[in-house]
Short mmCIF file of C-alpha atoms in Angstrom, two decimals:
data_model
loop_
_atom_site.label_atom_id
_atom_site.label_comp_id
_atom_site.label_asym_id
_atom_site.label_seq_id
_atom_site.Cartn_x
_atom_site.Cartn_y
_atom_site.Cartn_z
CA MET R 1 0.00 0.00 0.00
CA PRO R 2 2.67 2.64 0.84
CA ALA R 3 4.38 2.01 -2.50
CA THR R 4 1.34 2.79 -4.67
CA ASP R 5 2.80 6.13 -5.73
CA ASP R 6 6.14 4.49 -6.61
CA LEU R 7 4.31 1.96 -8.79
CA ARG R 8 2.31 4.75 -10.44
CA ILE R 9 5.51 6.56 -11.38
CA HIS R 10 7.35 3.42 -12.55
CA PHE R 11 4.53 2.22 -14.82
CA ASP R 12 3.65 5.79 -15.90
CA THR R 13 -0.04 5.51 -15.05
CA ASP R 14 -2.54 7.05 -12.62
CA LEU R 15 -3.51 6.08 -9.07
CA THR R 16 -6.86 4.60 -10.15
CA VAL R 17 -5.08 2.00 -12.30
CA ILE R 18 -2.71 1.07 -9.48
CA ASN R 19 -5.66 0.80 -7.09
CA ALA R 20 -7.26 -1.50 -9.67
CA THR R 21 -4.32 -3.92 -9.24
CA ILE R 22 -5.05 -3.93 -5.50
CA ALA R 23 -8.75 -4.44 -6.19
CA LEU R 24 -8.13 -7.40 -8.51
CA PHE R 25 -5.73 -8.91 -5.98
CA VAL R 26 -8.45 -8.63 -3.31
CA LEU R 27 -11.06 -10.08 -5.69
CA ALA R 28 -8.78 -13.05 -6.43
CA ILE R 29 -8.39 -13.64 -2.69
CA GLY R 30 -12.20 -13.69 -2.49
CA VAL R 31 -13.01 -15.94 -5.46
CA ALA R 32 -10.19 -18.50 -5.28
CA PRO R 33 -11.24 -19.94 -1.87
CA LEU R 34 -14.45 -21.15 -3.55
CA PHE R 35 -12.13 -23.63 -5.30
CA TRP R 36 -9.57 -24.23 -2.55
CA ALA R 37 -12.10 -24.96 0.22
CA PRO R 38 -14.21 -27.73 -1.39
CA PHE R 39 -11.05 -29.27 -2.81
CA SER R 40 -9.56 -29.44 0.70
CA GLU R 41 -12.69 -31.25 1.91
CA ARG R 42 -12.40 -34.00 -0.69
CA ILE R 43 -11.46 -37.37 0.76
CA GLY R 44 -8.48 -39.41 -0.40
CA ARG R 45 -6.50 -42.30 1.00
CA SER R 46 -3.18 -42.16 2.78
CA ASP R 47 -1.69 -45.02 4.78
CA CYS R 48 -5.03 -46.88 4.63
CA VAL R 49 -6.82 -43.97 6.36
CA LEU R 50 -9.55 -41.83 4.82
CA MET R 51 -8.30 -38.27 5.01
CA GLY R 52 -8.76 -34.84 3.44
CA MET R 53 -6.66 -32.77 1.11
CA ARG R 54 -5.95 -29.81 3.38
CA ARG R 55 -2.19 -30.49 3.60
CA TRP R 56 -1.75 -30.58 -0.17
CA VAL R 57 -3.70 -27.35 -0.56
CA TYR R 58 -1.32 -25.59 1.84
CA ILE R 59 1.76 -27.01 0.10
CA SER R 60 0.75 -26.45 -3.53
CA SER R 61 -0.64 -22.95 -2.96
CA MET R 62 2.51 -21.76 -1.22
CA GLY R 63 4.64 -23.15 -4.04
CA PHE R 64 2.58 -21.25 -6.62
CA TYR R 65 2.66 -18.11 -4.45
CA THR R 66 6.45 -18.13 -4.37
CA VAL R 67 6.71 -18.41 -8.17
CA PHE R 68 4.06 -15.77 -8.91
CA THR R 69 5.53 -13.30 -6.42
CA ILE R 70 9.01 -13.32 -7.92
CA ILE R 71 7.50 -12.69 -11.37
CA CYS R 72 5.67 -9.64 -9.94
CA GLY R 73 9.00 -8.44 -8.60
CA VAL R 74 10.77 -8.60 -11.96
CA ALA R 75 7.83 -7.41 -14.10
CA ASN R 76 8.62 -4.47 -16.40
CA SER R 77 5.21 -4.07 -18.01
CA LEU R 78 1.92 -3.20 -16.35
CA PRO R 79 -0.09 -6.05 -18.03
CA LEU R 80 2.42 -8.65 -16.79
CA PHE R 81 2.29 -7.13 -13.30
CA PHE R 82 -1.53 -7.13 -13.43
CA VAL R 83 -1.79 -10.80 -14.41
CA PHE R 84 0.64 -12.15 -11.85
CA ARG R 85 -0.77 -9.98 -9.06
CA VAL R 86 -4.08 -11.75 -9.66
CA LEU R 87 -2.38 -15.16 -9.72
CA GLN R 88 -0.49 -14.21 -6.56
CA GLY R 89 -3.82 -13.43 -4.88
CA ILE R 90 -5.26 -16.79 -5.95
CA ALA R 91 -2.33 -18.65 -4.40
CA ALA R 92 -2.26 -16.49 -1.26
CA SER R 93 -5.94 -17.09 -0.53
CA ALA R 94 -5.62 -20.81 0.25
CA GLY R 95 -4.60 -20.31 3.87
CA MET R 96 -7.59 -18.08 4.56
CA ALA R 97 -9.90 -20.54 2.81
CA VAL R 98 -8.74 -23.71 4.54
CA GLY R 99 -7.60 -22.28 7.89
CA GLY R 100 -11.09 -22.08 9.37
CA GLY R 101 -11.64 -25.74 8.53
CA THR R 102 -8.33 -26.67 10.13
CA VAL R 103 -9.38 -24.87 13.33
CA ALA R 104 -12.63 -26.87 13.33
CA ASP R 105 -10.63 -30.10 12.83
CA LEU R 106 -8.28 -29.49 15.76
CA PHE R 107 -10.25 -27.77 18.55
CA TRP R 108 -13.23 -28.58 20.75
CA PRO R 109 -16.19 -26.12 20.75
CA ALA R 110 -15.20 -24.59 24.10
CA GLU R 111 -11.76 -23.72 22.68
CA ARG R 112 -12.84 -22.77 19.19
CA GLY R 113 -13.51 -19.07 19.77
CA ARG R 114 -10.00 -18.37 21.03
CA ALA R 115 -8.44 -20.60 18.37
CA MET R 116 -10.42 -18.81 15.65
CA SER R 117 -9.28 -15.43 16.97
CA ILE R 118 -5.63 -16.58 16.75
CA PHE R 119 -6.23 -17.79 13.18
CA MET R 120 -7.89 -14.49 12.21
CA LEU R 121 -5.06 -12.65 13.95
CA GLY R 122 -2.62 -14.45 11.68
CA THR R 123 -4.50 -13.34 8.57
CA ILE R 124 -4.38 -9.66 9.55
CA ILE R 125 -0.90 -9.35 11.08
CA GLY R 126 0.50 -9.15 7.55
CA PRO R 127 -1.88 -6.46 6.20
CA ALA R 128 -1.65 -4.61 9.52
CA PHE R 129 2.13 -4.42 9.97
CA SER R 130 3.69 -5.15 6.58
CA PRO R 131 3.01 -1.59 5.29
CA LEU R 132 5.34 -0.38 8.04
CA ILE R 133 8.16 -2.53 6.65
CA GLY R 134 7.07 -2.09 3.03
CA GLY R 135 7.12 1.69 3.29
CA TYR R 136 10.79 1.80 4.27
CA VAL R 137 11.75 -1.04 1.92
CA ALA R 138 10.18 0.88 -0.97
CA GLN R 139 11.83 4.13 0.11
CA TYR R 140 15.39 2.80 0.55
CA LEU R 141 15.56 -0.37 -1.60
CA GLY R 142 12.82 0.16 -4.19
CA TRP R 143 9.36 -1.36 -4.60
CA ARG R 144 10.69 -4.55 -6.24
CA TRP R 145 12.33 -5.59 -2.98
CA ILE R 146 8.88 -5.85 -1.38
CA PHE R 147 8.20 -8.77 -3.73
CA TYR R 148 11.70 -10.21 -3.35
CA ILE R 149 11.27 -10.38 0.44
CA CYS R 150 7.81 -11.95 0.05
CA THR R 151 9.33 -14.53 -2.30
CA ILE R 152 11.93 -15.48 0.30
CA LEU R 153 9.26 -15.80 3.00
CA GLY R 154 7.04 -17.85 0.67
CA GLY R 155 9.89 -20.24 -0.07
CA VAL R 156 10.65 -20.74 3.63
CA ILE R 157 6.98 -21.42 4.43
CA PHE R 158 6.71 -23.83 1.47
CA ILE R 159 9.64 -25.88 2.79
CA ALA R 160 8.22 -25.80 6.33
CA ASN R 161 4.84 -27.03 5.03
CA VAL R 162 6.44 -29.94 3.20
CA VAL R 163 8.55 -31.00 6.20
CA LEU R 164 6.31 -30.25 9.19
CA LEU R 165 2.66 -30.06 8.12
CA ARG R 166 0.33 -33.03 8.68
CA GLU R 167 -3.23 -33.68 7.53
CA THR R 168 -5.92 -32.64 10.02
CA LEU R 169 -9.12 -33.79 8.29
CA TYR R 170 -9.90 -37.44 9.05
CA ARG R 171 -13.26 -39.02 8.28
CA PRO R 172 -13.07 -42.78 8.86
CA THR R 173 -16.83 -43.19 8.38
CA GLU R 174 -16.79 -41.81 4.84
CA GLU R 175 -17.33 -44.15 1.92
CA LYS R 176 -14.14 -45.09 0.11
CA PRO R 177 -13.63 -43.31 -3.22
CA LYS R 178 -13.73 -45.69 -6.14
CA SER R 179 -10.82 -44.00 -7.89
CA ARG R 180 -8.38 -41.14 -7.47
CA ILE R 181 -10.18 -39.19 -10.20
CA GLU R 182 -13.48 -39.53 -8.34
CA TYR R 183 -12.36 -37.76 -5.18
CA LEU R 184 -10.74 -34.98 -7.19
CA LYS R 185 -14.10 -34.05 -8.73
CA PHE R 186 -15.92 -31.18 -7.04
CA ASN R 187 -18.12 -28.22 -7.91
CA PRO R 188 -16.48 -25.04 -6.60
CA PHE R 189 -19.70 -23.05 -6.80
CA THR R 190 -21.71 -25.30 -4.48
CA SER R 191 -20.24 -23.21 -1.65
CA LEU R 192 -22.17 -20.20 -2.93
CA LYS R 193 -25.43 -22.05 -2.26
CA LEU R 194 -24.74 -21.51 1.42
CA LEU R 195 -25.60 -17.84 0.84
CA LEU R 196 -29.19 -18.95 0.18
CA ARG R 197 -29.44 -19.86 3.87
CA PRO R 198 -30.69 -16.79 5.79
CA GLU R 199 -28.37 -17.25 8.76
CA VAL R 200 -25.29 -17.31 6.50
CA LEU R 201 -26.38 -14.33 4.40
CA LEU R 202 -27.36 -12.22 7.41
CA VAL R 203 -23.97 -12.80 9.04
CA CYS R 204 -21.96 -12.25 5.85
CA LEU R 205 -23.61 -8.94 4.90
CA PRO R 206 -22.65 -6.81 7.93
CA ILE R 207 -19.11 -8.15 8.29
CA SER R 208 -18.55 -7.76 4.53
CA THR R 209 -19.72 -4.14 4.63
CA ALA R 210 -17.39 -3.43 7.57
CA PHE R 211 -14.47 -5.06 5.75
CA GLY R 212 -15.24 -3.10 2.58
CA TRP R 213 -15.05 0.23 4.40
CA PHE R 214 -11.90 -0.93 6.16
CA TYR R 215 -10.29 -1.54 2.77
CA PHE R 216 -11.48 1.87 1.61
CA LEU R 217 -9.51 3.46 4.46
CA VAL R 218 -6.46 1.27 3.84
CA THR R 219 -6.43 2.10 0.11
CA ILE R 220 -6.97 5.85 0.46
CA LEU R 221 -4.69 6.38 3.47
CA PRO R 222 -1.41 6.96 1.55
CA SER R 223 -2.80 9.61 -0.81
CA THR R 224 -4.79 11.28 2.00
CA TYR R 225 -1.83 11.72 4.31
CA ARG R 226 0.43 12.71 1.42
CA ASP R 227 -2.02 15.41 0.26
CA VAL R 228 -3.21 16.72 3.63
CA TYR R 229 -0.13 16.30 5.85
CA GLY R 230 2.75 15.96 3.37
CA PHE R 231 3.96 12.53 4.59
CA ASP R 232 6.61 10.60 2.63
CA THR R 233 6.48 6.89 1.75
CA GLY R 234 8.30 5.65 4.85
CA SER R 235 6.24 7.76 7.23
CA ILE R 236 2.99 6.57 5.62
CA GLY R 237 3.98 2.98 6.41
CA LEU R 238 4.13 3.90 10.10
CA LEU R 239 0.50 5.05 10.01
CA TYR R 240 -0.67 1.47 9.46
CA LEU R 241 0.50 0.60 12.98
CA ALA R 242 -2.73 2.17 14.28
CA GLY R 243 -4.75 -0.23 12.14
CA GLY R 244 -2.54 -3.11 13.24
CA VAL R 245 -3.20 -2.37 16.90
CA GLY R 246 -6.93 -2.12 16.23
CA ASN R 247 -7.05 -5.34 14.19
CA CYS R 248 -5.06 -7.37 16.71
CA SER R 249 -7.05 -6.02 19.66
CA GLY R 250 -10.37 -6.72 17.95
CA SER R 251 -9.44 -10.29 17.07
CA VAL R 252 -8.09 -11.17 20.54
CA ILE R 253 -10.98 -9.53 22.41
CA ALA R 254 -13.53 -11.27 20.19
CA GLY R 255 -12.02 -14.70 20.89
CA LEU R 256 -11.90 -14.18 24.65
CA ILE R 257 -15.46 -12.83 24.90
CA SER R 258 -16.85 -15.51 22.57
CA ASP R 259 -15.43 -18.39 24.63
CA ARG R 260 -16.51 -16.81 27.93
CA ILE R 261 -20.09 -16.41 26.72
CA TYR R 262 -20.05 -19.96 25.32
CA ALA R 263 -18.85 -21.33 28.70
CA TYR R 264 -21.55 -19.34 30.52
CA GLN R 265 -24.28 -20.66 28.22
CA LEU R 266 -22.92 -24.19 28.52
CA LYS R 267 -23.42 -24.00 32.30
CA ARG R 268 -27.05 -23.08 31.64
CA ASN R 269 -27.42 -25.99 29.17
CA LYS R 270 -27.66 -23.65 26.20
CA THR R 271 -25.35 -24.91 23.47
CA ALA R 272 -26.93 -23.37 20.34
CA ALA R 273 -24.39 -21.94 17.89
CA GLU R 274 -26.40 -18.70 17.80
CA GLY R 275 -24.96 -17.89 21.21
CA ARG R 276 -21.74 -17.04 19.37
CA LEU R 277 -23.51 -14.04 17.83
CA VAL R 278 -24.32 -12.33 21.14
CA PRO R 279 -20.97 -10.47 21.36
CA LEU R 280 -21.32 -9.22 17.76
CA TYR R 281 -23.23 -6.10 18.78
CA PHE R 282 -20.40 -4.82 20.98
CA GLY R 283 -18.25 -4.10 17.93
CA ILE R 284 -20.74 -1.90 16.06
CA PRO R 285 -20.23 1.30 18.15
CA PHE R 286 -16.47 1.12 17.51
CA LEU R 287 -17.09 0.85 13.78
CA ILE R 288 -19.40 3.87 13.61
CA ALA R 289 -17.33 6.05 15.95
CA GLY R 290 -14.09 5.15 14.19
CA PHE R 291 -15.27 6.09 10.70
CA LEU R 292 -16.80 9.37 11.90
CA ILE R 293 -13.69 10.38 13.84
CA TYR R 294 -11.36 9.58 10.94
CA GLY R 295 -13.37 11.40 8.26
CA TRP R 296 -14.26 14.56 10.13
CA PHE R 297 -10.87 14.97 11.82
CA ILE R 298 -9.16 14.73 8.40
CA HIS R 299 -11.67 17.24 7.03
CA GLY R 300 -10.94 19.62 9.90
CA GLN R 301 -7.18 19.13 9.35
CA LEU R 302 -6.57 18.38 13.01
CA HIS R 303 -3.19 17.07 14.14
CA TRP R 304 -2.22 14.03 12.04
CA PHE R 305 -2.48 11.69 15.05
CA ALA R 306 -6.15 12.49 15.74
CA PRO R 307 -7.63 10.71 12.66
CA LEU R 308 -5.51 7.65 13.48
CA VAL R 309 -7.53 7.20 16.69
CA GLY R 310 -10.63 6.81 14.51
CA TYR R 311 -8.71 4.49 12.18
CA MET R 312 -7.77 2.30 15.15
CA PHE R 313 -11.37 2.20 16.46
CA SER R 314 -12.73 1.29 13.04
CA THR R 315 -10.24 -1.55 12.55
CA LEU R 316 -10.92 -2.84 16.07
CA GLY R 317 -14.66 -2.94 15.39
CA SER R 318 -14.17 -4.45 11.95
CA MET R 319 -11.93 -7.33 13.07
CA TYR R 320 -14.04 -7.91 16.18
CA THR R 321 -17.21 -8.42 14.12
CA ILE R 322 -15.42 -10.53 11.47
CA THR R 323 -13.89 -12.88 14.07
CA THR R 324 -17.19 -13.25 15.95
CA GLY R 325 -19.19 -13.89 12.77
CA THR R 326 -16.64 -16.36 11.39
CA THR R 327 -16.63 -18.33 14.65
CA TYR R 328 -20.41 -18.63 14.47
CA LEU R 329 -20.32 -19.85 10.85
CA VAL R 330 -17.70 -22.50 11.63
CA GLU R 331 -19.65 -23.63 14.70
CA SER R 332 -22.87 -23.92 12.67
CA TYR R 333 -21.40 -25.78 9.67
CA LEU R 334 -18.65 -28.03 10.99
CA GLU R 335 -18.92 -30.56 8.15
CA VAL R 336 -18.28 -27.89 5.52
CA SER R 337 -16.40 -25.42 7.71
CA ALA R 338 -13.81 -24.56 5.07
CA SER R 339 -16.53 -23.92 2.49
CA VAL R 340 -18.60 -21.65 4.73
CA VAL R 341 -15.49 -19.65 5.64
CA SER R 342 -14.66 -19.34 1.94
CA VAL R 343 -18.15 -17.97 1.26
CA SER R 344 -17.72 -15.39 4.01
CA ASN R 345 -14.29 -14.56 2.61
CA PHE R 346 -15.79 -14.18 -0.88
CA THR R 347 -18.44 -11.66 0.19
CA ARG R 348 -15.91 -9.72 2.29
CA ASN R 349 -13.38 -9.44 -0.50
CA LEU R 350 -16.03 -8.66 -3.11
CA LEU R 351 -16.99 -5.50 -1.21
CA ALA R 352 -13.34 -4.78 -0.41
CA MET R 353 -12.63 -4.89 -4.15
CA LEU R 354 -15.50 -2.52 -4.95
CA PHE R 355 -14.57 0.00 -2.27
CA SER R 356 -10.85 -0.05 -3.08
CA ILE R 357 -11.31 0.42 -6.82
CA LEU R 358 -13.77 3.30 -6.22
CA SER R 359 -11.85 4.83 -3.32
CA VAL R 360 -10.34 7.72 -5.29
CA GLN R 361 -13.69 8.64 -6.88
CA ILE R 362 -15.54 8.40 -3.55
CA ARG R 363 -13.05 10.64 -1.78
CA ASP R 364 -12.85 13.17 -4.61
CA GLY R 365 -16.63 13.29 -5.00
CA MET R 366 -17.70 13.37 -1.34
CA GLY R 367 -14.67 14.59 0.56
CA ASP R 368 -13.02 12.93 3.54
CA ASN R 369 -15.82 13.91 5.94
CA TRP R 370 -18.82 12.41 4.11
CA ALA R 371 -16.90 9.54 2.52
#
């Protein structure tokens, strides 16, 4: 994100086009899990045990990610960069798609809220804190080194997956597949049918809207602080620390509260999954207050730190609601946990794509206060 202006200058284009590469990357992260998740839930045979394909999804996706990222780093034309950014997003999305299912495989219901918060924390530590590193890498080493460093990390994780990772999905009661081709067959769009269930749709809509506005702030932050406060690339990276604190706090708090409420309801013999939704309402005031503070403080040109308080509140509320809603979906659909998480991920990233690609037009047309 902090290097968007560097990319604009290198490829001799405008900010809207560069934001479109971000939007397509986000869209790829949303659509690809519809393929990764059902594939991970297919049943194969290993050592005479019926087991899933989660391990191979982690391994293959990280291998592809490493290859696609290095190509982004050496790209000299905008079309090549566009294409492999999308492919990079497809590969990067596997962990988010399958991770929720892995949590369901490994943890009992009483532990699942905290485990889900740790998983969600892992998915946002990168977006929350990497702009801090990326800003200074872009400023002192050039934007290509952002992709070179990601390639190195991808290669290390790929090797670790091959050596250390074990399959978590075991279903000994499943019927044996007649052939290897049979268990590789799946319809990636059956996951979307889950959106026809009211409880899934009504949970996905609010958390997707919150995530969309979060991505609007993330996308517009560099140009806003460059225009209003005159920040350079490295300094803009530091601003994302406020969002990182908010995201991490929201995820951790959501997990702790969710498990406490579940334990309380369990003592009262109430074990319905809908109990996981009770804490959801606590995050809404942080969302509303955060967006209002950020927009109007920027409009009033208060000290640069003041809008960051709103940014932190909005990210706290956003991640709090996402973690709480995702925990409920996993709890309600254990058999297809990876698929239901991928559907939630799809709706979130669809709105994130729309808001990020329209961010410049929204800000220019409405101003920071009303946007």
